């Protein structure tokens, strides 16, 4: 059936049109976003190269955690990228992020390999902040654009795309071992050039499109989910295998090749969907032309009318009608109903945003502290370096599973059973307390389970938080509000990681050093061993997370009535109007095109 569409002399031309349809289609835009985000999670790999920074530059744990804080600050304070995205197309945001990513991590690589003089601490903080901030530009340029293009599937979109961000740590690790073996310093170089190269490749693909309803849209996203689950399953299996066996460079290259093939497998789903869309459009146009027959002089071998690239492009979003200008300062304490479009100031001073911010500060701050310190936690408890690498990869896999599970499951529970998304956030915070307690009491071999639990809970919080923001405060200023919500992560990281975990670790390390009768030399790294290094820290983090779950439950009570309603009604009405307008335009165009009668 499909081949019949390409038969005849115009087959080559039809193939070119289909290829153009694929490249400019909305599903190829989703595929491009998946690839961009699948290599944009360098901030989650800090524990893999943090020890190189610590030993090369002679830092203690508090200094290293301060560097980690600036990494989290850069990775999550994306207000600038949000504001830029409000006034420029997404490709501008992506190109800025690419340049920042390469500069920040390349300078860190130069420092740890002694290719430049030892930088001052403030310079290292600046480098890692700039490099990590590129992640917010990738998220804003790719993820926010997808949410705006698929507003009725926002939970699914957020879960799937943020899931690939979670997998990025394991993906990059496989590629790094294929390229560089076990040279962890070279990992920093790979992080510098790979995300920048991928973003540059898809600069003009990611863009805002007119919202169009597609009956099988959820099925397409589920097909992409199944492929990503296959990728996650392979990564889990290969990580376990690599932990048990010693791999050669060739074997690492083979596993990386399989990962790359699985990364590009969604392209088959994209081509299938765009072919179906192209075929339906062609049949509709042919049927409309049959009904309008205009007699013309016979013409021999007349070629079908050419269709330009502009005609195949999906309709872009129409500019919004100008509204009466009212000062945002006059309305910032007069917010609209939940679900309507808040201004940035209305959302910023909203009680709902304050509650969500506090809950996320406690939840994300605690899980991020555990993830950033996994390397030091493993060393202090006597785990091998290879086991520590396994923990980081497990965090990456379960980070992915948490993101896709919370995104897809919350969408199902919300649409079918009207379960508020904040309630699911509350449950996630409570579950993360189990992982914190396993670390606090250093149960033998419990770090494997703790890394899985905390990776899952860390990943699950992000799609829930970003979906809640889009549902309560609207999509008009989502680029900025999305990044405002993410500021909770570095705030929680500074309080719980730098001020609590880092300070108490160094305090215990100094106590052990004094007990051994050795005085610390300035510039040497400070190392602590034993369960006491992190015990008090994670008891405090557990209490903070419990407090965050209570705060989150307050938001459940405040938004229960809102989530009982039809929160997607507005978007369905807009999509229906768009379909009616497109149908009318297509019929008018077909009537204006004369059709030759059969001779």
PDB file of N, CA and C in Angstrom, residues 450-491:
ATOM      1  N   UNK A 450      20.326   1.900  48.536  1.00  0.00           N
ATOM      2  CA  UNK A 450      20.152   3.338  48.772  1.00  0.00           C
ATOM      3  C   UNK A 450      20.321   4.125  47.477  1.00  0.00           C
ATOM      4  N   UNK A 451      21.303   3.742  46.649  1.00  0.00           N
ATOM      5  CA  UNK A 451      21.520   4.461  45.395  1.00  0.00           C
ATOM      6  C   UNK A 451      20.331   4.295  44.457  1.00  0.00           C
ATOM      7  N   UNK A 452      19.699   3.113  44.459  1.00  0.00           N
ATOM      8  CA  UNK A 452      18.525   2.893  43.616  1.00  0.00           C
ATOM      9  C   UNK A 452      17.320   3.696  44.112  1.00  0.00           C
ATOM     10  N   UNK A 453      17.076   3.652  45.425  1.00  0.00           N
ATOM     11  CA  UNK A 453      15.930   4.374  45.992  1.00  0.00           C
ATOM     12  C   UNK A 453      16.067   5.879  45.784  1.00  0.00           C
ATOM     13  N   UNK A 454      17.253   6.409  46.109  1.00  0.00           N
ATOM     14  CA  UNK A 454      17.449   7.856  46.014  1.00  0.00           C
ATOM     15  C   UNK A 454      17.514   8.321  44.559  1.00  0.00           C
ATOM     16  N   UNK A 455      18.070   7.475  43.680  1.00  0.00           N
ATOM     17  CA  UNK A 455      18.044   7.816  42.261  1.00  0.00           C
ATOM     18  C   UNK A 455      16.617   7.888  41.741  1.00  0.00           C
ATOM     19  N   UNK A 456      15.797   6.908  42.128  1.00  0.00           N
ATOM     20  CA  UNK A 456      14.390   6.896  41.706  1.00  0.00           C
ATOM     21  C   UNK A 456      13.648   8.121  42.229  1.00  0.00           C
ATOM     22  N   UNK A 457      13.813   8.409  43.512  1.00  0.00           N
ATOM     23  CA  UNK A 457      13.078   9.529  44.125  1.00  0.00           C
ATOM     24  C   UNK A 457      13.557  10.878  43.594  1.00  0.00           C
ATOM     25  N   UNK A 458      14.861  11.007  43.372  1.00  0.00           N
ATOM     26  CA  UNK A 458      15.376  12.254  42.800  1.00  0.00           C
ATOM     27  C   UNK A 458      14.781  12.490  41.420  1.00  0.00           C
ATOM     28  N   UNK A 459      14.770  11.438  40.594  1.00  0.00           N
ATOM     29  CA  UNK A 459      14.210  11.586  39.259  1.00  0.00           C
ATOM     30  C   UNK A 459      12.720  11.838  39.273  1.00  0.00           C
ATOM     31  N   UNK A 460      11.988  11.183  40.175  1.00  0.00           N
ATOM     32  CA  UNK A 460      10.526  11.296  40.193  1.00  0.00           C
ATOM     33  C   UNK A 460      10.046  12.696  40.567  1.00  0.00           C
ATOM     34  N   UNK A 461      10.832  13.425  41.339  1.00  0.00           N
ATOM     35  CA  UNK A 461      10.382  14.750  41.794  1.00  0.00           C
ATOM     36  C   UNK A 461      10.313  15.770  40.661  1.00  0.00           C
ATOM     37  N   UNK A 462      11.212  15.656  39.664  1.00  0.00           N
ATOM     38  CA  UNK A 462      11.300  16.708  38.646  1.00  0.00           C
ATOM     39  C   UNK A 462      10.077  16.787  37.730  1.00  0.00           C
ATOM     40  N   UNK A 463       9.649  15.682  37.081  1.00  0.00           N
ATOM     41  CA  UNK A 463       8.456  15.801  36.243  1.00  0.00           C
ATOM     42  C   UNK A 463       7.222  16.245  37.026  1.00  0.00           C
ATOM     43  N   UNK A 464       7.105  15.774  38.269  1.00  0.00           N
ATOM     44  CA  UNK A 464       5.956  16.164  39.087  1.00  0.00           C
ATOM     45  C   UNK A 464       5.965  17.674  39.355  1.00  0.00           C
ATOM     46  N   UNK A 465       7.126  18.193  39.760  1.00  0.00           N
ATOM     47  CA  UNK A 465       7.209  19.625  40.067  1.00  0.00           C
ATOM     48  C   UNK A 465       6.940  20.471  38.824  1.00  0.00           C
ATOM     49  N   UNK A 466       7.559  20.117  37.698  1.00  0.00           N
ATOM     50  CA  UNK A 466       7.397  20.926  36.495  1.00  0.00           C
ATOM     51  C   UNK A 466       5.980  20.827  35.931  1.00  0.00           C
ATOM     52  N   UNK A 467       5.346  19.651  36.056  1.00  0.00           N
ATOM     53  CA  UNK A 467       3.962  19.517  35.605  1.00  0.00           C
ATOM     54  C   UNK A 467       3.025  20.330  36.492  1.00  0.00           C
ATOM     55  N   UNK A 468       3.266  20.309  37.802  1.00  0.00           N
ATOM     56  CA  UNK A 468       2.435  21.093  38.729  1.00  0.00           C
ATOM     57  C   UNK A 468       2.529  22.579  38.407  1.00  0.00           C
ATOM     58  N   UNK A 469       3.741  23.058  38.126  1.00  0.00           N
ATOM     59  CA  UNK A 469       3.922  24.471  37.765  1.00  0.00           C
ATOM     60  C   UNK A 469       3.138  24.815  36.506  1.00  0.00           C
ATOM     61  N   UNK A 470       3.219  23.960  35.487  1.00  0.00           N
ATOM     62  CA  UNK A 470       2.513  24.245  34.227  1.00  0.00           C
ATOM     63  C   UNK A 470       1.007  24.203  34.401  1.00  0.00           C
ATOM     64  N   UNK A 471       0.516  23.330  35.280  1.00  0.00           N
ATOM     65  CA  UNK A 471      -0.936  23.192  35.466  1.00  0.00           C
ATOM     66  C   UNK A 471      -1.526  24.317  36.304  1.00  0.00           C
ATOM     67  N   UNK A 472      -0.826  24.722  37.336  1.00  0.00           N
ATOM     68  CA  UNK A 472      -1.367  25.760  38.227  1.00  0.00           C
ATOM     69  C   UNK A 472      -1.166  27.147  37.643  1.00  0.00           C
ATOM     70  N   UNK A 473      -0.006  27.402  37.035  1.00  0.00           N
ATOM     71  CA  UNK A 473       0.349  28.762  36.613  1.00  0.00           C
ATOM     72  C   UNK A 473       0.277  28.997  35.103  1.00  0.00           C
ATOM     73  N   UNK A 474      -0.120  27.989  34.316  1.00  0.00           N
ATOM     74  CA  UNK A 474      -0.291  28.181  32.877  1.00  0.00           C
ATOM     75  C   UNK A 474       1.014  28.059  32.104  1.00  0.00           C
ATOM     76  N   UNK A 475       0.894  28.119  30.763  1.00  0.00           N
ATOM     77  CA  UNK A 475       2.042  27.907  29.881  1.00  0.00           C
ATOM     78  C   UNK A 475       2.585  29.183  29.255  1.00  0.00           C
ATOM     79  N   UNK A 476       1.927  30.312  29.451  1.00  0.00           N
ATOM     80  CA  UNK A 476       2.341  31.533  28.766  1.00  0.00           C
ATOM     81  C   UNK A 476       3.781  31.921  29.115  1.00  0.00           C
ATOM     82  N   UNK A 477       4.120  31.866  30.396  1.00  0.00           N
ATOM     83  CA  UNK A 477       5.479  32.212  30.841  1.00  0.00           C
ATOM     84  C   UNK A 477       6.174  30.978  31.419  1.00  0.00           C
ATOM     85  N   UNK A 478       5.873  29.822  30.837  1.00  0.00           N
ATOM     86  CA  UNK A 478       6.398  28.568  31.384  1.00  0.00           C
ATOM     87  C   UNK A 478       7.919  28.488  31.316  1.00  0.00           C
ATOM     88  N   UNK A 479       8.517  29.067  30.281  1.00  0.00           N
ATOM     89  CA  UNK A 479       9.977  29.020  30.159  1.00  0.00           C
ATOM     90  C   UNK A 479      10.652  29.598  31.395  1.00  0.00           C
ATOM     91  N   UNK A 480      10.115  30.712  31.894  1.00  0.00           N
ATOM     92  CA  UNK A 480      10.703  31.355  33.069  1.00  0.00           C
ATOM     93  C   UNK A 480      10.285  30.672  34.361  1.00  0.00           C
ATOM     94  N   UNK A 481       8.998  30.323  34.483  1.00  0.00           N
ATOM     95  CA  UNK A 481       8.501  29.701  35.715  1.00  0.00           C
ATOM     96  C   UNK A 481       9.122  28.320  35.927  1.00  0.00           C
ATOM     97  N   UNK A 482       9.355  27.601  34.830  1.00  0.00           N
ATOM     98  CA  UNK A 482      10.025  26.298  34.885  1.00  0.00           C
ATOM     99  C   UNK A 482      11.388  26.437  35.571  1.00  0.00           C
ATOM    100  N   UNK A 483      12.125  27.456  35.183  1.00  0.00           N
ATOM    101  CA  UNK A 483      13.467  27.653  35.737  1.00  0.00           C
ATOM    102  C   UNK A 483      13.430  28.280  37.128  1.00  0.00           C
ATOM    103  N   UNK A 484      12.391  29.041  37.432  1.00  0.00           N
ATOM    104  CA  UNK A 484      12.244  29.562  38.798  1.00  0.00           C
ATOM    105  C   UNK A 484      12.038  28.414  39.782  1.00  0.00           C
ATOM    106  N   UNK A 485      11.229  27.435  39.383  1.00  0.00           N
ATOM    107  CA  UNK A 485      11.005  26.282  40.259  1.00  0.00           C
ATOM    108  C   UNK A 485      12.271  25.496  40.504  1.00  0.00           C
ATOM    109  N   UNK A 486      13.141  25.425  39.485  1.00  0.00           N
ATOM    110  CA  UNK A 486      14.374  24.656  39.613  1.00  0.00           C
ATOM    111  C   UNK A 486      15.378  25.282  40.563  1.00  0.00           C
ATOM    112  N   UNK A 487      15.179  26.563  40.931  1.00  0.00           N
ATOM    113  CA  UNK A 487      16.101  27.235  41.866  1.00  0.00           C
ATOM    114  C   UNK A 487      16.095  26.534  43.224  1.00  0.00           C
ATOM    115  N   UNK A 488      15.018  25.799  43.532  1.00  0.00           N
ATOM    116  CA  UNK A 488      14.949  25.088  44.813  1.00  0.00           C
ATOM    117  C   UNK A 488      16.089  24.095  44.979  1.00  0.00           C
ATOM    118  N   UNK A 489      16.577  23.543  43.868  1.00  0.00           N
ATOM    119  CA  UNK A 489      17.627  22.526  43.954  1.00  0.00           C
ATOM    120  C   UNK A 489      18.934  23.075  44.525  1.00  0.00           C
ATOM    121  N   UNK A 490      19.507  24.176  43.975  1.00  0.00           N
ATOM    122  CA  UNK A 490      20.751  24.675  44.572  1.00  0.00           C
ATOM    123  C   UNK A 490      20.572  25.217  45.979  1.00  0.00           C
ATOM    124  N   UNK A 491      19.381  25.743  46.289  1.00  0.00           N
ATOM    125  CA  UNK A 491      19.140  26.224  47.663  1.00  0.00           C
ATOM    126  C   UNK A 491      19.215  25.048  48.632  1.00  0.00           C
TER     127      UNK A 491
END
